[in-house]
PDB file of C-alpha atoms in Angstrom:
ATOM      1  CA  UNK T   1       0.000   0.000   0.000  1.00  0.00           C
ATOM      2  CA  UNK T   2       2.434   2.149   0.958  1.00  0.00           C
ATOM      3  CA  UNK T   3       4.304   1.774  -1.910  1.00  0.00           C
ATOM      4  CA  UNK T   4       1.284   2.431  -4.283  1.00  0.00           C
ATOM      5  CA  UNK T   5       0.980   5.459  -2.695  1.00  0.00           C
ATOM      6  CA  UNK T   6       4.278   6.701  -3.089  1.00  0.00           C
ATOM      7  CA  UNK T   7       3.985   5.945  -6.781  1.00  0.00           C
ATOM      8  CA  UNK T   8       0.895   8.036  -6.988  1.00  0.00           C
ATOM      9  CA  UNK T   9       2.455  10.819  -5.567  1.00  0.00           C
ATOM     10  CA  UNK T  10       5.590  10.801  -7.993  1.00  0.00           C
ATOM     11  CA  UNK T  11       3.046   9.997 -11.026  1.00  0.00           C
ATOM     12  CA  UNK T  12       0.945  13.108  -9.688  1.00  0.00           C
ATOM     13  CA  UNK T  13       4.103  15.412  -9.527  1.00  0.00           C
ATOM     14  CA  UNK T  14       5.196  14.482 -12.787  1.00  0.00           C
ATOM     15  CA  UNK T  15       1.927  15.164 -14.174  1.00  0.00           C
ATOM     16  CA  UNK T  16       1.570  18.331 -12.668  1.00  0.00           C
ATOM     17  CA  UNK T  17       5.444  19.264 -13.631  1.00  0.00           C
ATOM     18  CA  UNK T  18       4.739  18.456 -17.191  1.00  0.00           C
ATOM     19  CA  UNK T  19       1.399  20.517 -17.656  1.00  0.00           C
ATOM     20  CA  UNK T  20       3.925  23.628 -16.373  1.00  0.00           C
ATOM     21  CA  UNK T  21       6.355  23.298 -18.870  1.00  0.00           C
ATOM     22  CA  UNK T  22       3.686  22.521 -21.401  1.00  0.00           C
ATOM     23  CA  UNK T  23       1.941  25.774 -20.652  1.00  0.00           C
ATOM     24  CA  UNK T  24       2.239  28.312 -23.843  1.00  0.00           C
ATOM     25  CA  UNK T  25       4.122  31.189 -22.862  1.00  0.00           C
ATOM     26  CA  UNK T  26       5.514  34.176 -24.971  1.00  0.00           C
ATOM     27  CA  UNK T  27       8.976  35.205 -25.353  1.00  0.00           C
ATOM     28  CA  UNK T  28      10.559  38.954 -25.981  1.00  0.00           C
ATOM     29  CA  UNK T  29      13.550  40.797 -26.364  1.00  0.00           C
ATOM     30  CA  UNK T  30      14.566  44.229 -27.854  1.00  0.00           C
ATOM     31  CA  UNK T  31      17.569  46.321 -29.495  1.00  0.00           C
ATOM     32  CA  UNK T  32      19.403  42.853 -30.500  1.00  0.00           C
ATOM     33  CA  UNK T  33      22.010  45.079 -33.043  1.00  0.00           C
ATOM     34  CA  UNK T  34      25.599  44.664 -33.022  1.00  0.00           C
ATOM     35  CA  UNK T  35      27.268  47.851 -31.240  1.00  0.00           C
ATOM     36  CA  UNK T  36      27.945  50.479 -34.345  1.00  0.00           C
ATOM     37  CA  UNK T  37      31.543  51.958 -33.433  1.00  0.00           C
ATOM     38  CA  UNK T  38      30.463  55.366 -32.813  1.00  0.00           C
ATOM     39  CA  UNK T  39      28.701  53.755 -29.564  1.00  0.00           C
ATOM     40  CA  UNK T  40      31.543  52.508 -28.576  1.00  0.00           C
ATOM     41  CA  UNK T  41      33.372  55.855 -28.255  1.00  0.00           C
ATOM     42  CA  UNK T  42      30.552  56.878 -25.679  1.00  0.00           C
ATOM     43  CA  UNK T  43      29.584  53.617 -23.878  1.00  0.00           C
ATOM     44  CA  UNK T  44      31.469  50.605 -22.713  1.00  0.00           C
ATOM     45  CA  UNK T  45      31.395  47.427 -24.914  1.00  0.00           C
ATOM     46  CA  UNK T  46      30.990  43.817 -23.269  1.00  0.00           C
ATOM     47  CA  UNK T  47      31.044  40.664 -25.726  1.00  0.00           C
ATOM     48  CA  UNK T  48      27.679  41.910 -27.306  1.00  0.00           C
ATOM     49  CA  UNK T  49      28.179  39.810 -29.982  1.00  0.00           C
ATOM     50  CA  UNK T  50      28.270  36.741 -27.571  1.00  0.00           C
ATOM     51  CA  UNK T  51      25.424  37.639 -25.546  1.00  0.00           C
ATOM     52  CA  UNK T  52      22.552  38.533 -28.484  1.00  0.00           C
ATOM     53  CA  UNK T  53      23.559  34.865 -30.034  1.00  0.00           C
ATOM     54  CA  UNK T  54      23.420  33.291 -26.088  1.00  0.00           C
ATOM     55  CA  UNK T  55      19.949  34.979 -26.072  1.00  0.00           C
ATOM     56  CA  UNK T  56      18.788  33.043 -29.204  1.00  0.00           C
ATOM     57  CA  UNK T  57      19.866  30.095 -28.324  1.00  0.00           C
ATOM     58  CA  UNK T  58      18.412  30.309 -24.837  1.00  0.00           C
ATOM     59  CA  UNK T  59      15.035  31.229 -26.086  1.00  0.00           C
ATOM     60  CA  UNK T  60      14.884  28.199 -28.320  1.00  0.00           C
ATOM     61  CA  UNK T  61      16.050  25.908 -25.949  1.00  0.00           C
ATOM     62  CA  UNK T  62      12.472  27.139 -24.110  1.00  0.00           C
ATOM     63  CA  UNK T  63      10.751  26.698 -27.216  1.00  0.00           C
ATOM     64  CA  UNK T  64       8.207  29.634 -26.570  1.00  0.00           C
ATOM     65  CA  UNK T  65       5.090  29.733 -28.747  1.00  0.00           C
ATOM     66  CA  UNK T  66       6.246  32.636 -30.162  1.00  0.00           C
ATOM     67  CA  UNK T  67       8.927  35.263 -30.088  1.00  0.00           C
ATOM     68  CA  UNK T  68       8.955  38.806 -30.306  1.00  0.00           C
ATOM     69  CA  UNK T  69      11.612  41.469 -31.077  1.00  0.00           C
ATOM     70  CA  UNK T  70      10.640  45.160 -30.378  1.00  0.00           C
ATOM     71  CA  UNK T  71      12.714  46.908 -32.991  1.00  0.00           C
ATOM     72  CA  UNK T  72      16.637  47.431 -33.589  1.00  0.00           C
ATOM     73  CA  UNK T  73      16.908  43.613 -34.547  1.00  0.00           C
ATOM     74  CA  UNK T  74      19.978  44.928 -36.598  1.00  0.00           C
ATOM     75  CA  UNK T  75      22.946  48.128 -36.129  1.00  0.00           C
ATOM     76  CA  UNK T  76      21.908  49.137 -39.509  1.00  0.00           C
ATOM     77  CA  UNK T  77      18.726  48.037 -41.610  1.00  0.00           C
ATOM     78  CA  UNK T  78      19.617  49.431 -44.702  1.00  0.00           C
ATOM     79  CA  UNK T  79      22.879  46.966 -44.856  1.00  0.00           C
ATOM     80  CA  UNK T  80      22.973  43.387 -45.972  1.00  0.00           C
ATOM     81  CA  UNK T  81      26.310  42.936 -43.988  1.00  0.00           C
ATOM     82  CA  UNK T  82      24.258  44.127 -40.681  1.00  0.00           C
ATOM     83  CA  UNK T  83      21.875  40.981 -41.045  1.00  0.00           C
ATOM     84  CA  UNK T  84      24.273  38.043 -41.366  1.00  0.00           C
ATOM     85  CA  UNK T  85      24.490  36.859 -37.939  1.00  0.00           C
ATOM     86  CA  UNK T  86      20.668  37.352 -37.184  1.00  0.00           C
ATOM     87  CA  UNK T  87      19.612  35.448 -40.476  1.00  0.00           C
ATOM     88  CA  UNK T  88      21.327  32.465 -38.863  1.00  0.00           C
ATOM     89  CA  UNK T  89      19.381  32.831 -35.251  1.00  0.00           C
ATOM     90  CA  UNK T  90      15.995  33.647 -36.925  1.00  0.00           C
ATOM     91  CA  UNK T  91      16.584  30.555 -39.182  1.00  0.00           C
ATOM     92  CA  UNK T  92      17.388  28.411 -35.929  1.00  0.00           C
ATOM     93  CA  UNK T  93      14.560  29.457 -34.631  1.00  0.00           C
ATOM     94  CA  UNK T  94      12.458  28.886 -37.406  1.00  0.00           C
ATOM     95  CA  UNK T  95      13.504  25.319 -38.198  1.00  0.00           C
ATOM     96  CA  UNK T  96      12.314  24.551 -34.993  1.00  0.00           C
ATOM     97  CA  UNK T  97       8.721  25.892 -35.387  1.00  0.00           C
ATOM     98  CA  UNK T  98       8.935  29.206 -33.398  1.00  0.00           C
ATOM     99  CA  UNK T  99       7.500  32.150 -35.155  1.00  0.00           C
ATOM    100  CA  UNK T 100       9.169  35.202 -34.878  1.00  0.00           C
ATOM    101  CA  UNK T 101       7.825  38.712 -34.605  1.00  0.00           C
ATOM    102  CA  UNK T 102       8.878  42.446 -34.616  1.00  0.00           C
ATOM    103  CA  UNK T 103       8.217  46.277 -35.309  1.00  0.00           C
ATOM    104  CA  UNK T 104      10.435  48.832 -36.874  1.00  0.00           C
ATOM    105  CA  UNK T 105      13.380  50.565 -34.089  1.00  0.00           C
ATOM    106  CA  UNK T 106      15.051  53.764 -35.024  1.00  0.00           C
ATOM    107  CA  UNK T 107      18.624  51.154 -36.575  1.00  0.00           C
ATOM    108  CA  UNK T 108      16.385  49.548 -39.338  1.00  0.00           C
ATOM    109  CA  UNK T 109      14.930  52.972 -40.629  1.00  0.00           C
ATOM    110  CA  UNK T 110      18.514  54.552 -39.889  1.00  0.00           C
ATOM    111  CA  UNK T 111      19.969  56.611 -42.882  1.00  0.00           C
ATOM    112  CA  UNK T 112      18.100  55.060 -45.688  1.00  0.00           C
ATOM    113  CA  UNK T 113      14.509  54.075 -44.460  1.00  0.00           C
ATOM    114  CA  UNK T 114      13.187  52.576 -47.686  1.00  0.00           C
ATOM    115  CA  UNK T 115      15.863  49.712 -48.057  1.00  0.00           C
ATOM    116  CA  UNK T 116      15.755  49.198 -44.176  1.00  0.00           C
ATOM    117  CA  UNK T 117      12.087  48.409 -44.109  1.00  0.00           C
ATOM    118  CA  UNK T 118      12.526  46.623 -47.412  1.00  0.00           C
ATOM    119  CA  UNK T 119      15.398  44.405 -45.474  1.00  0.00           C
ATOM    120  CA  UNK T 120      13.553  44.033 -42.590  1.00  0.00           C
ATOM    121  CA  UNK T 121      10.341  43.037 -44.098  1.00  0.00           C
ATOM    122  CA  UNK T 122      11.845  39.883 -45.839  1.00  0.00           C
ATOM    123  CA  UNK T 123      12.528  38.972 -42.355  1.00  0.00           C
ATOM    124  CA  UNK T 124       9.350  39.633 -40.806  1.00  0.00           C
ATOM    125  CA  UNK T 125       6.788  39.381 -43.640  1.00  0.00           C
ATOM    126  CA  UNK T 126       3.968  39.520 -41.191  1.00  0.00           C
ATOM    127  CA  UNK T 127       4.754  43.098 -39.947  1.00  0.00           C
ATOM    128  CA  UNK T 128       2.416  46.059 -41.203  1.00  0.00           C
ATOM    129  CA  UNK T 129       3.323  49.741 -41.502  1.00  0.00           C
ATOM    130  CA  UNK T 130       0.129  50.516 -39.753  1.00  0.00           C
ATOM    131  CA  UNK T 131       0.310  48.008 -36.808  1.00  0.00           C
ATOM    132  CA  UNK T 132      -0.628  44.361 -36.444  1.00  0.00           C
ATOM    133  CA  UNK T 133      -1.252  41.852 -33.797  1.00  0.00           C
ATOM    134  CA  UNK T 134      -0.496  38.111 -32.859  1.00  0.00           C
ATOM    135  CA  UNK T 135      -2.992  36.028 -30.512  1.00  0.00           C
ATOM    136  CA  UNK T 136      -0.847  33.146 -28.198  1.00  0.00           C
ATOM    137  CA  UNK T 137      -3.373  31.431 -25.624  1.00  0.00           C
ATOM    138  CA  UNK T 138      -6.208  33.962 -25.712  1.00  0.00           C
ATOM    139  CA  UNK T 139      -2.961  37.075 -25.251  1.00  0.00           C
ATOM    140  CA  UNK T 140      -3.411  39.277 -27.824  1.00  0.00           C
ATOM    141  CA  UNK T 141       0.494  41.345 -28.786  1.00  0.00           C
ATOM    142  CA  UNK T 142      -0.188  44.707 -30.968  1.00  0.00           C
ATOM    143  CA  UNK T 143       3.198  45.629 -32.708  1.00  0.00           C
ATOM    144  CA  UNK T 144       3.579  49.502 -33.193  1.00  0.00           C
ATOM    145  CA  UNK T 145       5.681  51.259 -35.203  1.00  0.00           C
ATOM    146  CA  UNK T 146       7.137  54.746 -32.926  1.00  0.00           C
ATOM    147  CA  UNK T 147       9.137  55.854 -35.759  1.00  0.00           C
ATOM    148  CA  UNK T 148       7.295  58.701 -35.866  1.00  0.00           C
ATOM    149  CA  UNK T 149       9.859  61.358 -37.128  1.00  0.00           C
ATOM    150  CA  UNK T 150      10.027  58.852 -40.495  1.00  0.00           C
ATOM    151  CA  UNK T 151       6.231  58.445 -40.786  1.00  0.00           C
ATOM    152  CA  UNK T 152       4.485  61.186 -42.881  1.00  0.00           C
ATOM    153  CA  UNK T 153       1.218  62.635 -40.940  1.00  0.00           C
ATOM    154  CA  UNK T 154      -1.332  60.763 -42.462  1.00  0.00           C
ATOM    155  CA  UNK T 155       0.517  57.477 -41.910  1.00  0.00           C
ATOM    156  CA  UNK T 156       0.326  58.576 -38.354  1.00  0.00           C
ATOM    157  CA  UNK T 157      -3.072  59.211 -37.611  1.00  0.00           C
ATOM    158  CA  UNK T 158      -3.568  55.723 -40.068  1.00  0.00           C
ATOM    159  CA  UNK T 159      -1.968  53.810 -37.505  1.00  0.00           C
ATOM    160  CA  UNK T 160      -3.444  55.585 -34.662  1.00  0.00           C
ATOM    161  CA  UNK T 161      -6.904  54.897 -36.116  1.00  0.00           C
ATOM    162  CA  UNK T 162      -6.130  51.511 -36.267  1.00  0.00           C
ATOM    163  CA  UNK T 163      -5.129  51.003 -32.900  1.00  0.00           C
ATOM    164  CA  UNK T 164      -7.550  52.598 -31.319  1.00  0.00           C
ATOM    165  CA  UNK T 165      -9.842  50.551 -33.192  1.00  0.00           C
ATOM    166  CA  UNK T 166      -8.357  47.181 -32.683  1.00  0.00           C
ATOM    167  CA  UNK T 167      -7.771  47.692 -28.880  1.00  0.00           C
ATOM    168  CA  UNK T 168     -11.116  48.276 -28.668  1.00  0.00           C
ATOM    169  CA  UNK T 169     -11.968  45.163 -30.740  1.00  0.00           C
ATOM    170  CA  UNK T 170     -10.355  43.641 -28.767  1.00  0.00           C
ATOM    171  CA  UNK T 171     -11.163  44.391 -25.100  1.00  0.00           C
ATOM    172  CA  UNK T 172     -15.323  42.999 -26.677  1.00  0.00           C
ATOM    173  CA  UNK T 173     -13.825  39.911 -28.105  1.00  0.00           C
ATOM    174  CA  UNK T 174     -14.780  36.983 -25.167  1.00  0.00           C
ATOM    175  CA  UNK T 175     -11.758  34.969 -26.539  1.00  0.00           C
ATOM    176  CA  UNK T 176      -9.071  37.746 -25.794  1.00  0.00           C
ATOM    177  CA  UNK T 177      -8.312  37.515 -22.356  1.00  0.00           C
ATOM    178  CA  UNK T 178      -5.169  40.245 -21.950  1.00  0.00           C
ATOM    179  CA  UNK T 179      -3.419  42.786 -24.324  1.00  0.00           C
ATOM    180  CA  UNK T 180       0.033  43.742 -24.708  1.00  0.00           C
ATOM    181  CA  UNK T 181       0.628  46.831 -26.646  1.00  0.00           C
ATOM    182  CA  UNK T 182       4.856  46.488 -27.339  1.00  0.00           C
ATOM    183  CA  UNK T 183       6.978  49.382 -29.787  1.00  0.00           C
ATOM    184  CA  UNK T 184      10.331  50.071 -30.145  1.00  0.00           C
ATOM    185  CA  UNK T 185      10.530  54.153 -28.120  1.00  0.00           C
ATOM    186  CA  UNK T 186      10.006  53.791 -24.401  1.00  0.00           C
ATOM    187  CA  UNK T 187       7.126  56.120 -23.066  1.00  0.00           C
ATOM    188  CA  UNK T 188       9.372  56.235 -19.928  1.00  0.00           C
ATOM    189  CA  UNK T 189      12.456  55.664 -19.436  1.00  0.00           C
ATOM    190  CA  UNK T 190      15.542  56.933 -16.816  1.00  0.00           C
ATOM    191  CA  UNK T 191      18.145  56.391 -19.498  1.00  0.00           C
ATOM    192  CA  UNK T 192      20.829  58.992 -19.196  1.00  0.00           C
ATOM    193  CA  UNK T 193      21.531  58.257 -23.393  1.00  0.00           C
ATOM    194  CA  UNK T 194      17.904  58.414 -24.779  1.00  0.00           C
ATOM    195  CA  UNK T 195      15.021  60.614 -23.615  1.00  0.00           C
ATOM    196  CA  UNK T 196      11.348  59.028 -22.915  1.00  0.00           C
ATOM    197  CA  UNK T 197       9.145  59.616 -26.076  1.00  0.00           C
ATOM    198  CA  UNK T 198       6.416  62.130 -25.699  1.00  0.00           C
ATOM    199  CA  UNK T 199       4.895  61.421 -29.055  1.00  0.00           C
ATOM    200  CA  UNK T 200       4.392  57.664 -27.972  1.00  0.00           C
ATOM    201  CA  UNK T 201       3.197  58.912 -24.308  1.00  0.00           C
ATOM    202  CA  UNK T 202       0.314  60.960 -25.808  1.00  0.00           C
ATOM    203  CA  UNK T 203      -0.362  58.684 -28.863  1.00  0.00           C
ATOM    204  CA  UNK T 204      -0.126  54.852 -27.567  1.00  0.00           C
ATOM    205  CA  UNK T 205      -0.224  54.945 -23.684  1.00  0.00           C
ATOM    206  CA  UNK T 206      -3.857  55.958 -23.340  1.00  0.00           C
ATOM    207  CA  UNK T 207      -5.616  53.345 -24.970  1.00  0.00           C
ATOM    208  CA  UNK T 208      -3.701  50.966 -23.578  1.00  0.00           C
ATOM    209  CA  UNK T 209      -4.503  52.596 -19.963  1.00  0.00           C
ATOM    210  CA  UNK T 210      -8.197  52.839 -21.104  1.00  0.00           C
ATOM    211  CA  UNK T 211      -8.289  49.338 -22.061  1.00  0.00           C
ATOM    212  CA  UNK T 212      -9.988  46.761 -19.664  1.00  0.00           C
ATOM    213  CA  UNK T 213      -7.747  44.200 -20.991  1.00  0.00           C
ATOM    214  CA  UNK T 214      -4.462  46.182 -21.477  1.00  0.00           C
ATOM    215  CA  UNK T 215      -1.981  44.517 -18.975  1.00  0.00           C
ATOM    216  CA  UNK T 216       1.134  44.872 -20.142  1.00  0.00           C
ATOM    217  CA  UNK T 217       3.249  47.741 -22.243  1.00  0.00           C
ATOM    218  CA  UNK T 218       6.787  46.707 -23.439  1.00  0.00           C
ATOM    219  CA  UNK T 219       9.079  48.962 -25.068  1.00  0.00           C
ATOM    220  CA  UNK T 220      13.087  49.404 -25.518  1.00  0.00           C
ATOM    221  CA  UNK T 221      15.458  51.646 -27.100  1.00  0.00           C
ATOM    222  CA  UNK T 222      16.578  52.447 -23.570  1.00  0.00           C
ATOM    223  CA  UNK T 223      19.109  49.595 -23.453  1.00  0.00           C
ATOM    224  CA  UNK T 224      17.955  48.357 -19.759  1.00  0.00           C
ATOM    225  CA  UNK T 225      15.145  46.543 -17.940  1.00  0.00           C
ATOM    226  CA  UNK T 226      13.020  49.273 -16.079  1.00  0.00           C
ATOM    227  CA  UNK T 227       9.770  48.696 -14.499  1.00  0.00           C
ATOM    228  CA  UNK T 228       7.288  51.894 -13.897  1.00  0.00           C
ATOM    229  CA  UNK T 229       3.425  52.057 -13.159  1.00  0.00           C
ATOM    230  CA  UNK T 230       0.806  54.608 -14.158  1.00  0.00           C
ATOM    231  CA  UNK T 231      -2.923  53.990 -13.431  1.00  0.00           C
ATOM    232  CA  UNK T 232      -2.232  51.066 -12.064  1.00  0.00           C
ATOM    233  CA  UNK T 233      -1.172  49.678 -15.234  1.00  0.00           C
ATOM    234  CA  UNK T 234       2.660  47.947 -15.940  1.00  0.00           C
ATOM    235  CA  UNK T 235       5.382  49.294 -18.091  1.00  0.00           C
ATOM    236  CA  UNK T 236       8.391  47.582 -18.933  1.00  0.00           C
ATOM    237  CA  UNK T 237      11.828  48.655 -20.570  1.00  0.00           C
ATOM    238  CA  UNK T 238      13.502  45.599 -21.474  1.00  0.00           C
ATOM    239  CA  UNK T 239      16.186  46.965 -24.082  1.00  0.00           C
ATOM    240  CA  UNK T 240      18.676  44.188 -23.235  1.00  0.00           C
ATOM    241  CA  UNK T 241      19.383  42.444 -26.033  1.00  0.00           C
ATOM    242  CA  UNK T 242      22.766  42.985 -26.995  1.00  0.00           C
ATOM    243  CA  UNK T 243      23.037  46.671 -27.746  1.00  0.00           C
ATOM    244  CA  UNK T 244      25.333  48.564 -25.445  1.00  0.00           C
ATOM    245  CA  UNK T 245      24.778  49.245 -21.811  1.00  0.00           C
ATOM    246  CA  UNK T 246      23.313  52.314 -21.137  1.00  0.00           C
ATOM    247  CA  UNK T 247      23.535  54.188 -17.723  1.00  0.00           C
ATOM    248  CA  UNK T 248      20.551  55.154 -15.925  1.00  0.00           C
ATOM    249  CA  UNK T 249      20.027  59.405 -14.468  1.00  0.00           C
ATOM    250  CA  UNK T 250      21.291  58.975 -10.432  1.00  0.00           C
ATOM    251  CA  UNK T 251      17.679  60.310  -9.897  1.00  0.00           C
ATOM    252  CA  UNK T 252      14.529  59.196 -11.561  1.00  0.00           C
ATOM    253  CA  UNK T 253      14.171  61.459 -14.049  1.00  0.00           C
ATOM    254  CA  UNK T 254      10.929  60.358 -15.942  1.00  0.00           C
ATOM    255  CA  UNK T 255       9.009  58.629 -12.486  1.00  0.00           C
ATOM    256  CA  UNK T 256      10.152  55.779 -10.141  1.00  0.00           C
ATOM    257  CA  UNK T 257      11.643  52.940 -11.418  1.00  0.00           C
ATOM    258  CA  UNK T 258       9.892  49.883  -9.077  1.00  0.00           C
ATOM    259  CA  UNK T 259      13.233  47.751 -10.254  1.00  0.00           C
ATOM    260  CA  UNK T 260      15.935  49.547  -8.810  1.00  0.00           C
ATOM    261  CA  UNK T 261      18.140  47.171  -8.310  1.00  0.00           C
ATOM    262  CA  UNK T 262      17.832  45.155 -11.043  1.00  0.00           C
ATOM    263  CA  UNK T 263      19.904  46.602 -13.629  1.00  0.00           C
ATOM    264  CA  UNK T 264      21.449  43.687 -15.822  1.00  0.00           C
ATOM    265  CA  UNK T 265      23.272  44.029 -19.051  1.00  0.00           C
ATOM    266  CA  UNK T 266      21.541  41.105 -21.016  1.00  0.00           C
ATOM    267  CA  UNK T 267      18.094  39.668 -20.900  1.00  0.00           C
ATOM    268  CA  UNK T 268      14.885  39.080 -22.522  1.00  0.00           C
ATOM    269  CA  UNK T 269      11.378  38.187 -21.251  1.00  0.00           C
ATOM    270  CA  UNK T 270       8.588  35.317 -20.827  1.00  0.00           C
ATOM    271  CA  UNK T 271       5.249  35.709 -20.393  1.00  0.00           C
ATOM    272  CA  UNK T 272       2.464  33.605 -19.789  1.00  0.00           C
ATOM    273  CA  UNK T 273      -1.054  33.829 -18.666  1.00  0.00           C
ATOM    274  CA  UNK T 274      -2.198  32.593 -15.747  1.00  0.00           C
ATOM    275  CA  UNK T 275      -6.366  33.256 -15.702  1.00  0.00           C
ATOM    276  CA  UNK T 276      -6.794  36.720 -15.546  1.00  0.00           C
ATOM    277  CA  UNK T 277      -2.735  37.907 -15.144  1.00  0.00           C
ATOM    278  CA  UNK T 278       0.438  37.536 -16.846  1.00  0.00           C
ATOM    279  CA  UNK T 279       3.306  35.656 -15.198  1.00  0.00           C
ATOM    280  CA  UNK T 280       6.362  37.889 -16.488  1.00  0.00           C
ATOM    281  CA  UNK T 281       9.979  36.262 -15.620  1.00  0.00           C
ATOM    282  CA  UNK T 282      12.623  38.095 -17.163  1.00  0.00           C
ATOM    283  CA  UNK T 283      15.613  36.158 -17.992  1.00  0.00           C
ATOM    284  CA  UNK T 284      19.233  37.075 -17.301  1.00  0.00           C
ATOM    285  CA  UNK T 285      22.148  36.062 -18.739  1.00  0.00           C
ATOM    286  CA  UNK T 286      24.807  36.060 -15.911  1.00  0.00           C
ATOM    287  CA  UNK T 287      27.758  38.731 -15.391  1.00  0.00           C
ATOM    288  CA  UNK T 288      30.187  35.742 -16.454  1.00  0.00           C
ATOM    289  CA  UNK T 289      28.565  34.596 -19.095  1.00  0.00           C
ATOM    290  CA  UNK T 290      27.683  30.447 -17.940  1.00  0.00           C
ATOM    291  CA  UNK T 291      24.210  30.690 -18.647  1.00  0.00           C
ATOM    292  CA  UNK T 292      20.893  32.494 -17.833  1.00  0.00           C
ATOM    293  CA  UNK T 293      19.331  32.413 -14.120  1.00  0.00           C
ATOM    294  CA  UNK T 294      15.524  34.000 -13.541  1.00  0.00           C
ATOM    295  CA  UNK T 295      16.376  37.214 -12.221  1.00  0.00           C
ATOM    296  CA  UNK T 296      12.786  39.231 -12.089  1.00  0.00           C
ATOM    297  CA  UNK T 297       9.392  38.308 -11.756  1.00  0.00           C
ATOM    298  CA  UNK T 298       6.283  39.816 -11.556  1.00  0.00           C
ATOM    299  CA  UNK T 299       2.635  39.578 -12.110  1.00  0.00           C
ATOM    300  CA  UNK T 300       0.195  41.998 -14.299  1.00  0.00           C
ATOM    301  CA  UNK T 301      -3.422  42.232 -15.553  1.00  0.00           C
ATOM    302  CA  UNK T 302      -6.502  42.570 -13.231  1.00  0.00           C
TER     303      UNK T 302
END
């Protein structure tokens, strides 16, 4: 007898162990680009190289049901050269049946615009100037593009007719059960190198905050993980894919960062829903470079 039951209990944890790493969960990352030289004359370089292919290969080691890159996949869109390395992970990743999204950041559009969207649509064929969105286990992502001193006014108020419109289609669809809005310009951010964007403060955070489903807003160019609230609602910088290090203002500059202390130079995030919330680990790769550990967590949605 008592063995039976000792059985049961090991057949009941591995049951139970199993439907957790079975559960669909989302992965993202931003500003993935190989550090362009002028950077390097301002900010300190650290085997970038090494850690954006270490991300990668983490993330398809998890083998998320999706994965999403919020702009600056590349140092420079426009260039063939810039793409090599990327081509290889994104192919990795593909052969093993994770799709792979993104939006525009300001290195793809960078000194010739056209050819860097052209570039970075054979990559992503699924992104849309206008915005577009991806549905993983009732979690609905809407890509933005916050390019907006490339986008011509009417391509502006396009795509912020759009979203306006799908968030709200959104929030009255029964199947969607939480919304992440994600673009490349942080709303907020402490960076002492970039400054928070204003135009995607007043254009993309208050539909989100209106939303009864918006959980979770996810930005980069800031290349750090930052965590701020507003209404009650979660922001995340999480700009540490590979680009250079960026220091952060002594002071909060833009509003309290609720992660002070977690200031890594590499990582990228998982999400999964849980009900009603989002179970957000963010995943860092450590100082030596061995491996990732699970070095923030944190909960979002209603």
């Amino acid at each position: 007898m008592k063995l039976l039951f000792y059985v049961s209990l090991v057949l009941l944890f591995a049951s139970t162990t199993a439907e957790a790493q079975n559960k669909p969960f989302i992965a993202f990352a931003s500003d993935t680009q190989e550090p362009m030289w002028v950077e390097k004359l301002f900010l300190k370089s650290n085997n970038n190289l090494l850690a954006t292919k270490m991300i990668f290969k983490d993330v398809d080691s998890l083998r998320p049901k999706a994965f999403f890159i919020l702009g600056d996949v590349v140092s420079v869109g426009r260039n063939k050269k810039a793409w090599k390395n990327i081509d290889t992970y994104l192919a990795k990743l593909v052969k093993d049946s994770i799709p792979v999204y993104a939006t525009l950041g300001n290195h793809e559009v960078m000194f010739n615009a056209k050819k860097g969207i052209t570039n970075f649509r054979k990559r992503f064929p699924a992104y849309d100037p206008s915005g577009y969105t991806e549905i993983v286990d009732s979690v609905a992502v809407i890509l933005l593009n916050s390019n907006f001193s490339k986008m011509q006014v009417a391509e502006i108020a396009q795509q912020n007719k759009w979203y306006a419109d799908k968030i709200s289609a959104l929030d009255a669809d029964p199947a969607i059960k939480l919304i992440i809005v994600s673009c490349h310009h942080s709303p907020y951010t402490n960076s002492s190198i970039v400054s928070p964007s204003a135009i995607v403060a007043d254009s993309f955070v208050p539909p989100f905050i209106k939303s009864k489903k918006g959980a979770l807003f996810l930005s980069g160019h800031s290349h750090n993980f930052e965590r701020f609230k507003m209404q009650g609602k979660t922001f995340l910088v999480i700009g540490g894919g590979g680009g250079l290090h960026q220091p952060l203002s002594k002071k909060d500059r833009q509003m309290k960062d609720l992660a002070p202390d977690y200031k890594p130079d590499f990582h990228y995030l998982t999400v999964s829903r849980d009900g009603d919330k989002l179970k957000i680990l963010s995943r860092r790769l450590k100082p030596d470079f061995s491996g990732f550990d699970d070095g923030y967590k944190l909960e979002a949605g209603k």
